């Protein structure tokens, strides 16, 4: 639960906003949509994104702390 809280909405918002500051590096339209969804409570948090990535790799097994 610590990781879920630490990588929640606030951290995700900061992460997405930092991407908007580098428009040549990231697709700003996509990032802006993700940020808007997050602010509406609909977008995934950084924690959820990371967990989805782990889940897509069958050879990785997460063990609760």
XYZ file of N, CA and C in Angstrom, residues 34-63:
90
model
N -4.188 12.466 -21.099
C -3.955 11.632 -19.917
C -4.070 12.459 -18.643
N -3.538 13.657 -18.662
C -3.604 14.543 -17.505
C -5.042 14.949 -17.225
N -5.791 15.258 -18.266
C -7.197 15.620 -18.108
C -7.993 14.458 -17.510
N -7.767 13.252 -18.012
C -8.459 12.072 -17.479
C -8.097 11.853 -16.013
N -6.836 12.029 -15.681
C -6.400 11.869 -14.292
C -7.111 12.874 -13.393
N -7.219 14.106 -13.841
C -7.855 15.149 -13.038
C -9.351 14.896 -12.870
N -9.951 14.157 -13.801
C -11.364 13.785 -13.677
C -11.543 12.515 -12.853
N -10.427 11.938 -12.423
C -10.485 10.707 -11.645
C -10.649 9.462 -12.492
N -10.389 9.570 -13.790
C -10.592 8.452 -14.710
C -9.294 7.830 -15.203
N -8.226 8.558 -15.153
C -6.968 8.050 -15.690
C -6.216 7.205 -14.690
N -5.348 6.312 -15.190
C -4.573 5.469 -14.283
C -3.484 6.266 -13.570
N -3.169 5.825 -12.378
C -2.063 6.429 -11.637
C -0.757 5.807 -12.121
N 0.350 6.412 -11.741
C 1.664 5.874 -12.084
C 1.786 4.447 -11.553
N 1.292 4.223 -10.345
C 1.318 2.885 -9.749
C 0.583 1.887 -10.639
N -0.603 2.250 -11.095
C -1.392 1.350 -11.939
C -0.700 1.088 -13.278
N -0.064 2.106 -13.823
C 0.668 1.946 -15.084
C 1.813 0.954 -14.902
N 2.578 1.125 -13.827
C 3.702 0.220 -13.552
C 3.205 -1.205 -13.326
N 2.125 -1.350 -12.577
C 1.588 -2.688 -12.318
C 1.102 -3.349 -13.608
N 0.518 -2.580 -14.517
C 0.093 -3.127 -15.808
C 1.296 -3.614 -16.618
N 2.389 -2.863 -16.555
C 3.608 -3.275 -17.260
C 4.132 -4.582 -16.676
N 4.198 -4.664 -15.357
C 4.642 -5.913 -14.723
C 3.726 -7.073 -15.113
N 2.429 -6.839 -15.105
C 1.463 -7.897 -15.415
C 1.607 -8.404 -16.849
N 2.092 -7.558 -17.735
C 2.245 -7.967 -19.131
C 3.464 -8.866 -19.352
N 4.305 -9.004 -18.342
C 5.493 -9.862 -18.419
C 5.258 -11.107 -17.575
N 4.958 -12.199 -18.225
C 4.607 -13.429 -17.512
C 5.740 -13.970 -16.653
N 6.981 -13.664 -17.017
C 8.109 -14.194 -16.266
C 8.368 -13.428 -14.965
N 7.635 -12.355 -14.723
C 7.788 -11.571 -13.496
C 6.678 -11.948 -12.521
N 7.071 -12.251 -11.300
C 6.116 -12.553 -10.243
C 6.305 -11.537 -9.131
N 5.251 -10.830 -8.789
C 5.320 -9.858 -7.703
C 4.967 -10.544 -6.394
N 5.759 -10.259 -5.385
C 5.556 -10.850 -4.069
C 5.220 -9.727 -3.101
